[in-house]
Short mmCIF file of N, CA and C in Angstrom, two decimals:
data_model
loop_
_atom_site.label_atom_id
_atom_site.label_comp_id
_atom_site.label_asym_id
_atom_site.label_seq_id
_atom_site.Cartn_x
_atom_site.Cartn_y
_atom_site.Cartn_z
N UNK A 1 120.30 131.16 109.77
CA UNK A 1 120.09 130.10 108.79
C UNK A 1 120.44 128.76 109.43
N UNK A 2 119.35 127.39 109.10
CA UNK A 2 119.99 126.83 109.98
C UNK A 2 121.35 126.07 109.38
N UNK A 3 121.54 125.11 109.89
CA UNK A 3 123.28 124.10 109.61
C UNK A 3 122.76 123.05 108.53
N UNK A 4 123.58 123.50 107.43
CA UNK A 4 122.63 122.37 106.31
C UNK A 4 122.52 123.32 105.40
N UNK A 5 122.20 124.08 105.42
CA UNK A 5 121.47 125.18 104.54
C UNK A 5 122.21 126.21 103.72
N UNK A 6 122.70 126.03 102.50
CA UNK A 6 123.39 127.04 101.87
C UNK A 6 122.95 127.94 100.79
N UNK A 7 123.33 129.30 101.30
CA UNK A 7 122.42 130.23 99.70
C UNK A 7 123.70 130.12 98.49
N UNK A 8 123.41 129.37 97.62
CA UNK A 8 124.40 128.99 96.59
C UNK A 8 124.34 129.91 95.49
N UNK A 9 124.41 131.40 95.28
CA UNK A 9 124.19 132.45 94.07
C UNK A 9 123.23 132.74 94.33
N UNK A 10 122.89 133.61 93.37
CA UNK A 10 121.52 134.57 93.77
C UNK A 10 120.17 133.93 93.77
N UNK A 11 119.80 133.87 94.78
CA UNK A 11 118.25 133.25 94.72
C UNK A 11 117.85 131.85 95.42
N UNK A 12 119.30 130.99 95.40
CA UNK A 12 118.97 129.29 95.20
C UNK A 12 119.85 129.19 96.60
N UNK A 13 118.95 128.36 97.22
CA UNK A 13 118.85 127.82 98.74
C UNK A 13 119.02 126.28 98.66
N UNK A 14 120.13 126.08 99.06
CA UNK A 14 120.66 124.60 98.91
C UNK A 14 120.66 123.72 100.35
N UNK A 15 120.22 122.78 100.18
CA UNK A 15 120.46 121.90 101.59
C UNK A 15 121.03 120.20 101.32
N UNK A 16 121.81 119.76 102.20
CA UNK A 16 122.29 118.60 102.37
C UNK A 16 121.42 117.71 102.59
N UNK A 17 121.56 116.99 101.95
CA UNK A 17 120.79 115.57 101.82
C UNK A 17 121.63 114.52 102.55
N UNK A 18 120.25 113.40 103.53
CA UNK A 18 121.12 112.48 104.06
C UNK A 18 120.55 111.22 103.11
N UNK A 19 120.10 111.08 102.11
CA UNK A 19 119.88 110.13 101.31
C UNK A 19 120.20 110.08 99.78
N UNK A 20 120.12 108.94 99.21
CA UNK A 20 120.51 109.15 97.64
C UNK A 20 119.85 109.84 97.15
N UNK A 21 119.69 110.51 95.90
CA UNK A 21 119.17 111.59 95.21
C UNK A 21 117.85 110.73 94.73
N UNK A 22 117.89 109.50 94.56
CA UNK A 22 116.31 108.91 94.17
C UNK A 22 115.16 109.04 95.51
N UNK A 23 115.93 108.46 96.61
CA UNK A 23 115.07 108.77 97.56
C UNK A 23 114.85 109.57 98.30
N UNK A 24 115.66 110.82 97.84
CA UNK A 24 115.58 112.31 98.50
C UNK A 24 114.30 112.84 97.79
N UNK A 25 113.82 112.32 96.82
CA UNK A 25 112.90 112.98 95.47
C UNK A 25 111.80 112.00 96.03
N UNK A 26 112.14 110.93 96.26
CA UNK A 26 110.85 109.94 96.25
C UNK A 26 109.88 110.07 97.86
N UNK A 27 111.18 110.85 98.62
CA UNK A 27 110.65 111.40 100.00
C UNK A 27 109.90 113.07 99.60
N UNK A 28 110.44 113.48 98.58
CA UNK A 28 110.16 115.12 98.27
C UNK A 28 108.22 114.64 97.68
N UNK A 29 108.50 113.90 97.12
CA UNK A 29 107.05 113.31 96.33
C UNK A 29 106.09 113.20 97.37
N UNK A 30 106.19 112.15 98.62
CA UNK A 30 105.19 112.04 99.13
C UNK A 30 105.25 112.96 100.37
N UNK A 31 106.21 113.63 100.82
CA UNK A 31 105.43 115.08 101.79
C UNK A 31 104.31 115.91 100.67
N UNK A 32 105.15 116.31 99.49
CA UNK A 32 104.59 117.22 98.54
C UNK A 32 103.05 116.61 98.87
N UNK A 33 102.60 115.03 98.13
CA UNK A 33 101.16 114.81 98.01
C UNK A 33 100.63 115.50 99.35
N UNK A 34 101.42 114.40 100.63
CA UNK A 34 100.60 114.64 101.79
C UNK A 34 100.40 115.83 102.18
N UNK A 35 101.14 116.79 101.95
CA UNK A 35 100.30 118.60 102.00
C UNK A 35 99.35 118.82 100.75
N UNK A 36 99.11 117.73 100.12
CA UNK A 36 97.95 118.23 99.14
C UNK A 36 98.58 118.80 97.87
N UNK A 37 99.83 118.86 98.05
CA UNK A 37 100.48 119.30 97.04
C UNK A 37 100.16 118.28 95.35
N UNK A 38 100.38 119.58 94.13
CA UNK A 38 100.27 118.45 93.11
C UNK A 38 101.64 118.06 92.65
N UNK A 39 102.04 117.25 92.36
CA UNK A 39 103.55 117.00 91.93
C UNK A 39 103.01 116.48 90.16
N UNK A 40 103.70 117.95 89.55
CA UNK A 40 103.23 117.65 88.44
C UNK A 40 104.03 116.83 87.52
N UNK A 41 105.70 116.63 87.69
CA UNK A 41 106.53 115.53 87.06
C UNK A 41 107.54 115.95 87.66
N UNK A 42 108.60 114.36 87.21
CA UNK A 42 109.72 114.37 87.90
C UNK A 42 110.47 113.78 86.59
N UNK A 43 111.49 114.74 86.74
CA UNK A 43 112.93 114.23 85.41
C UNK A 43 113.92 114.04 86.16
N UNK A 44 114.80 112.79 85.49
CA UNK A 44 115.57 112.42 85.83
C UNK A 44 116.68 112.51 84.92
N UNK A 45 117.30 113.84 84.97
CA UNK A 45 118.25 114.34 84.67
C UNK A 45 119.57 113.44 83.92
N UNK A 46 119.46 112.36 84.81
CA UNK A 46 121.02 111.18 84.72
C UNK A 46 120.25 110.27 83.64
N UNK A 47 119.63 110.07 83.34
CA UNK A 47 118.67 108.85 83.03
C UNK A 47 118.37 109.71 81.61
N UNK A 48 118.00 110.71 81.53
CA UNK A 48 118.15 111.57 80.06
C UNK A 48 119.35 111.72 79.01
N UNK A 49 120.27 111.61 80.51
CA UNK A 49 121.95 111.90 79.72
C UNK A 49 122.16 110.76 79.03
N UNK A 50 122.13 109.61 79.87
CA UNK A 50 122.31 108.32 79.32
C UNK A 50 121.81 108.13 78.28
N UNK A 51 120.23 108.14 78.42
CA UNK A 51 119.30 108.22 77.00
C UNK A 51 120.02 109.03 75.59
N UNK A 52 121.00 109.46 75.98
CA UNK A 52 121.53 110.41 75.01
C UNK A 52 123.16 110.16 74.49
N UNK A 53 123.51 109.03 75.75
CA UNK A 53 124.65 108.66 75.30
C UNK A 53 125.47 109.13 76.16
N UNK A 54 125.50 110.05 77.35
CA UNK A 54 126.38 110.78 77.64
C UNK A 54 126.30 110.30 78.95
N UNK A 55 126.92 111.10 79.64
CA UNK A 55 127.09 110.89 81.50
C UNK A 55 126.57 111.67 81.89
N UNK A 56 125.93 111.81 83.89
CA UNK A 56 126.20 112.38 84.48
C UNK A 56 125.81 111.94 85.51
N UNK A 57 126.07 112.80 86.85
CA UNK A 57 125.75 112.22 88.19
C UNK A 57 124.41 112.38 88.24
N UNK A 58 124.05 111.71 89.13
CA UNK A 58 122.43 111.60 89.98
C UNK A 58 122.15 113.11 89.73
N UNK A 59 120.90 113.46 89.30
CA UNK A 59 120.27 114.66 89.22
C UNK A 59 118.64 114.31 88.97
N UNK A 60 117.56 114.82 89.57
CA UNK A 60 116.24 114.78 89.50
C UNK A 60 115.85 115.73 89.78
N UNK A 61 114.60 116.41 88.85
CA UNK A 61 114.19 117.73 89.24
C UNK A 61 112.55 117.26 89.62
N UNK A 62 112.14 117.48 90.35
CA UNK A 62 110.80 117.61 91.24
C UNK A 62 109.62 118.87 90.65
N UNK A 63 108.98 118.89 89.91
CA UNK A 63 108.08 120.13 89.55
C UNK A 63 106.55 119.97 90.36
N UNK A 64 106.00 120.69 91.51
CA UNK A 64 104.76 120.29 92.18
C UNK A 64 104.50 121.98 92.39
N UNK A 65 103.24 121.87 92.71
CA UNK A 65 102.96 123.06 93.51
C UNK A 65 101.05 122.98 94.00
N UNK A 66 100.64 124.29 93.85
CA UNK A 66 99.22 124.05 93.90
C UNK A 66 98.53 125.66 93.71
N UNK A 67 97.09 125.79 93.05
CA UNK A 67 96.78 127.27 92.47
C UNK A 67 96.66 127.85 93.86
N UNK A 68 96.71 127.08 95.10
CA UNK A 68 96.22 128.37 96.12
C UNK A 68 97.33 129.30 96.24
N UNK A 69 98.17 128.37 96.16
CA UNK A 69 99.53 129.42 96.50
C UNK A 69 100.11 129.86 95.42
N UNK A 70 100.00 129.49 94.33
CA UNK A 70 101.02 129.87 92.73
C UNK A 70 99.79 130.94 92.35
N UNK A 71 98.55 131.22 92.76
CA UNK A 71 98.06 131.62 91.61
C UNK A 71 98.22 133.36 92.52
N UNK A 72 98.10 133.50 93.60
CA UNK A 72 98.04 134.90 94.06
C UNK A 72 99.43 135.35 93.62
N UNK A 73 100.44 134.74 93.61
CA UNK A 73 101.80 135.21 92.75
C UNK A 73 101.22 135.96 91.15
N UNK A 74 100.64 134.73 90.69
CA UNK A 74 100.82 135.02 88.90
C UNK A 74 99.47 136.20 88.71
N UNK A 75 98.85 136.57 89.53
CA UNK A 75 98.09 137.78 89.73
C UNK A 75 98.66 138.82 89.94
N UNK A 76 99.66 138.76 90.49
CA UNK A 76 100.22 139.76 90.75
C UNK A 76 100.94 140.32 90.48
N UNK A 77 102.25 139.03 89.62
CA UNK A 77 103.18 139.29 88.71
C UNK A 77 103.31 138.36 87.96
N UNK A 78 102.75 138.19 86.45
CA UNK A 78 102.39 136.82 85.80
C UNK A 78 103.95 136.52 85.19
N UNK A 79 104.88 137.49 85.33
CA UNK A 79 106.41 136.81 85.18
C UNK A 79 106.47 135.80 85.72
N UNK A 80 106.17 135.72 87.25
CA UNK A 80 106.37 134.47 87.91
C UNK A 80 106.05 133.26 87.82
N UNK A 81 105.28 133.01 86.48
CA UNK A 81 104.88 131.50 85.90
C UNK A 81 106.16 131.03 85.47
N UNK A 82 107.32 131.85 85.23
CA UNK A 82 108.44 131.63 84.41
C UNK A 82 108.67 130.38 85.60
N UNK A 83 108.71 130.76 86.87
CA UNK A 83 109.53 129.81 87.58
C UNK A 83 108.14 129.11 88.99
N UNK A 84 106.94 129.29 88.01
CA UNK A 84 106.13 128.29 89.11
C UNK A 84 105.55 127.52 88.09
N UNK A 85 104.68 126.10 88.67
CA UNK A 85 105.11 125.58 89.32
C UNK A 85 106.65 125.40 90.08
N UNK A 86 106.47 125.34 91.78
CA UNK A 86 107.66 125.06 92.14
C UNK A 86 108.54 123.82 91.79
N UNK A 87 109.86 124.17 91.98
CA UNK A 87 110.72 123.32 91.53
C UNK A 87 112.00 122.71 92.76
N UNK A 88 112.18 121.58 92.77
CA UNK A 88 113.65 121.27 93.67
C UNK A 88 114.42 120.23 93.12
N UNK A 89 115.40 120.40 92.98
CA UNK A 89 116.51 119.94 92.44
C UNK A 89 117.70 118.96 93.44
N UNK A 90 117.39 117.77 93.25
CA UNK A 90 117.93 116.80 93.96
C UNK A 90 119.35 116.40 93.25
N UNK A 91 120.18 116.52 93.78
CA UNK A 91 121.61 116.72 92.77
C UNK A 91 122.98 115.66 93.47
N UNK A 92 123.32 115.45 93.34
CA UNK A 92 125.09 114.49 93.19
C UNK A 92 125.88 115.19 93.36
N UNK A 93 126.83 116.00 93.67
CA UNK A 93 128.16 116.75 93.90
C UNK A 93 129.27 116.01 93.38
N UNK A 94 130.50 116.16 93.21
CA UNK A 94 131.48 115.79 92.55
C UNK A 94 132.22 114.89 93.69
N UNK A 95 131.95 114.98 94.94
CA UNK A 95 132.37 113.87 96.01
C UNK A 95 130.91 112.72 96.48
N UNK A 96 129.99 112.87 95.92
CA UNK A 96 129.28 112.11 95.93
C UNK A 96 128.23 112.67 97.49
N UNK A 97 128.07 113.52 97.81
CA UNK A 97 126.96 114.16 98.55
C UNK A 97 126.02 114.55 97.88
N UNK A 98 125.04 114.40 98.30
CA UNK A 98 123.56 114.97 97.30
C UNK A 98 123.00 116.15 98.21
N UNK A 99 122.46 117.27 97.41
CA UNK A 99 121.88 118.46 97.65
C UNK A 99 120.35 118.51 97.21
N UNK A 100 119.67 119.22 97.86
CA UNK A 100 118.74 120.23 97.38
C UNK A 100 118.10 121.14 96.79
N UNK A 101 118.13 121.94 96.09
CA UNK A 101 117.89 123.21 95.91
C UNK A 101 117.00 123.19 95.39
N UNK A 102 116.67 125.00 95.56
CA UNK A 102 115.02 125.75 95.37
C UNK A 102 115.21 126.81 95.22
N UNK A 103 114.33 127.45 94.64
CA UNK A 103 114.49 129.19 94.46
C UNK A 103 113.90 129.51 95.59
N UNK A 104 114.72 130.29 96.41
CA UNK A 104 113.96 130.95 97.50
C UNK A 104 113.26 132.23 97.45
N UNK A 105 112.23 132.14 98.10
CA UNK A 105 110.92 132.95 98.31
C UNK A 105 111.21 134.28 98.13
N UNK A 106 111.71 135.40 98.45
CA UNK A 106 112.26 135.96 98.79
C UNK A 106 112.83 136.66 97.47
N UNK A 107 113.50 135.86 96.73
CA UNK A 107 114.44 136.28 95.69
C UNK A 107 113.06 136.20 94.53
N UNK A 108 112.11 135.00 94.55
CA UNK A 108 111.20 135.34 93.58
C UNK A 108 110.22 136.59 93.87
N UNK A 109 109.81 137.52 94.45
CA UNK A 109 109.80 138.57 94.89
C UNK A 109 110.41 139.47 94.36
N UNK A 110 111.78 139.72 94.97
CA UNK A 110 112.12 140.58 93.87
C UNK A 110 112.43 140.31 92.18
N UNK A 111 112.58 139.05 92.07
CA UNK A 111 112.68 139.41 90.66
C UNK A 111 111.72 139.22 89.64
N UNK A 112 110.23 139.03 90.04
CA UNK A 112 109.46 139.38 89.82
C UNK A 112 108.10 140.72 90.20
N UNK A 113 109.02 141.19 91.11
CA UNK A 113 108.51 142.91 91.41
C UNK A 113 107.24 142.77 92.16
N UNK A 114 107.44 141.23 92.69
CA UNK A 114 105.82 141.06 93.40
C UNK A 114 106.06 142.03 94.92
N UNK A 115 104.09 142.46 95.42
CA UNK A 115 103.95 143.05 95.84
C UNK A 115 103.40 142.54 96.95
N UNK A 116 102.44 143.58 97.46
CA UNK A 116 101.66 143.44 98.76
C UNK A 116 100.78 142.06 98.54
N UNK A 117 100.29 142.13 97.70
CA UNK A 117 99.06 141.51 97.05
C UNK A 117 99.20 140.13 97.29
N UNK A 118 100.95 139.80 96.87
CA UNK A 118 101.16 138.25 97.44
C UNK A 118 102.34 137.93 98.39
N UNK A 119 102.18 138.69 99.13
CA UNK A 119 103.15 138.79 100.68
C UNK A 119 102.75 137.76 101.39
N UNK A 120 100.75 137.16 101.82
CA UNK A 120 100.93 136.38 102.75
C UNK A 120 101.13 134.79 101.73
N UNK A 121 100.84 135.21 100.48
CA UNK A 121 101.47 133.32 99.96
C UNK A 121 102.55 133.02 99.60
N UNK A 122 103.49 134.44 99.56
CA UNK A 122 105.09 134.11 99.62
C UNK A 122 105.77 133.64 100.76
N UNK A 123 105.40 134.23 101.78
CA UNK A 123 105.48 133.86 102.97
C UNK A 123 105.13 132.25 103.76
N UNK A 124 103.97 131.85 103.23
CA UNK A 124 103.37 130.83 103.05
C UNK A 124 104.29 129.39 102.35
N UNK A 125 104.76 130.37 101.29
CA UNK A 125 105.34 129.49 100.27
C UNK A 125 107.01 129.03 100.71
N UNK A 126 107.43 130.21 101.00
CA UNK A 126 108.90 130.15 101.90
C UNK A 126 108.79 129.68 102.69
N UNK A 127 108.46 129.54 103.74
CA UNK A 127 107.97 128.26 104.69
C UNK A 127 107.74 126.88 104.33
N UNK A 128 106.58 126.51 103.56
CA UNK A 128 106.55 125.33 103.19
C UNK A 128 108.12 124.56 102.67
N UNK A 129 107.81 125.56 101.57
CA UNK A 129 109.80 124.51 101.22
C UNK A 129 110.71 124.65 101.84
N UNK A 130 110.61 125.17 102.80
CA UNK A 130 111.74 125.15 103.62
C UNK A 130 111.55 124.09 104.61
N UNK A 131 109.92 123.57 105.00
CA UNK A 131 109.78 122.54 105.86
C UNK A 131 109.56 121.38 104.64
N UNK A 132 109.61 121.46 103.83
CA UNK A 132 109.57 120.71 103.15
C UNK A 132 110.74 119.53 102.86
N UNK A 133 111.32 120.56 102.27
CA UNK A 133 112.90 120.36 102.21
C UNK A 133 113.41 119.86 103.38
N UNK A 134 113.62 120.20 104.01
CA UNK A 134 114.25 119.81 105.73
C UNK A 134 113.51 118.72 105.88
N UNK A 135 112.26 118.30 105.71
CA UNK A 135 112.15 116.71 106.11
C UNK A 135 112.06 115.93 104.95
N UNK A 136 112.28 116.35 103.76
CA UNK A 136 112.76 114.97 102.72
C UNK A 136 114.16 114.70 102.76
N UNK A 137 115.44 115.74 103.38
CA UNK A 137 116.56 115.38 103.60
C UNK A 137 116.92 115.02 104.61
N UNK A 138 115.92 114.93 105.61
CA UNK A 138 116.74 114.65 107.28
C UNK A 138 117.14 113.05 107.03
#
């Protein structure tokens, strides 16, 4: 695994961010387009709280993906709409470092019982966010 990279509980693959959580998202946005990706919305977690009266640290969630790769999943195991479009989570820590995270490939697999059928776009897919990720935080 490389240095940076933490599996934080079951499933979720966390990485260190070297920028604020707006422009960790606003860098996540335009790799996403430039692979063609669709970035279907972005919430801003802190900016909701407020709206609400309350606090919290920097948090933005990123929702993009695209049918070549989401749809041989939801063929195969239509549970897996639960958690596609993909998602990454640009976050604040309690010392003021910002993170990453994503459900990794791997874990959506098993817990959606996917099979042969979508091995080469999981594969596909685990890759991408993982290069993904790694260059909106470098």
């Amino acid at each position: 695994m490389d240095e940076g990279v933490v599996m934080a509980g079951e499933g979720l693959v966390t990485v260190a961010s070297s920028r604020p959580v707006g422009e960790t998202v606003d860098r996540l946005v335009e790799l996403a387009e430039n692979a063609g990706l669709i970035v279907f919305t972005r919430i801003d977690h802190a900016a909701n709280a407020v709206a609400a009266g309350l606090e919290l640290r920097p948090m933005q969630l990123l929702v993009f993906g695209h049918g070549r790769g989401g749809t041989p999943l939801l063929a195969d195991g239509p549970t897996s709409g639960l958690d596609l479009p993909l998602k990454a989570l640009a976050w604040e820590d309690d010392q003021g470092a910002v993170h990453v995270t994503y459900n990794d490939a791997a874990w959506l697999a098993e817990r959606h019982n996917l099979g042969d059928a979508s091995a080469a776009a999981l594969a596909a897919l685990g890759k991408g966010l993982t290069t993904l990720v790694g260059k909106a935080t470098e």
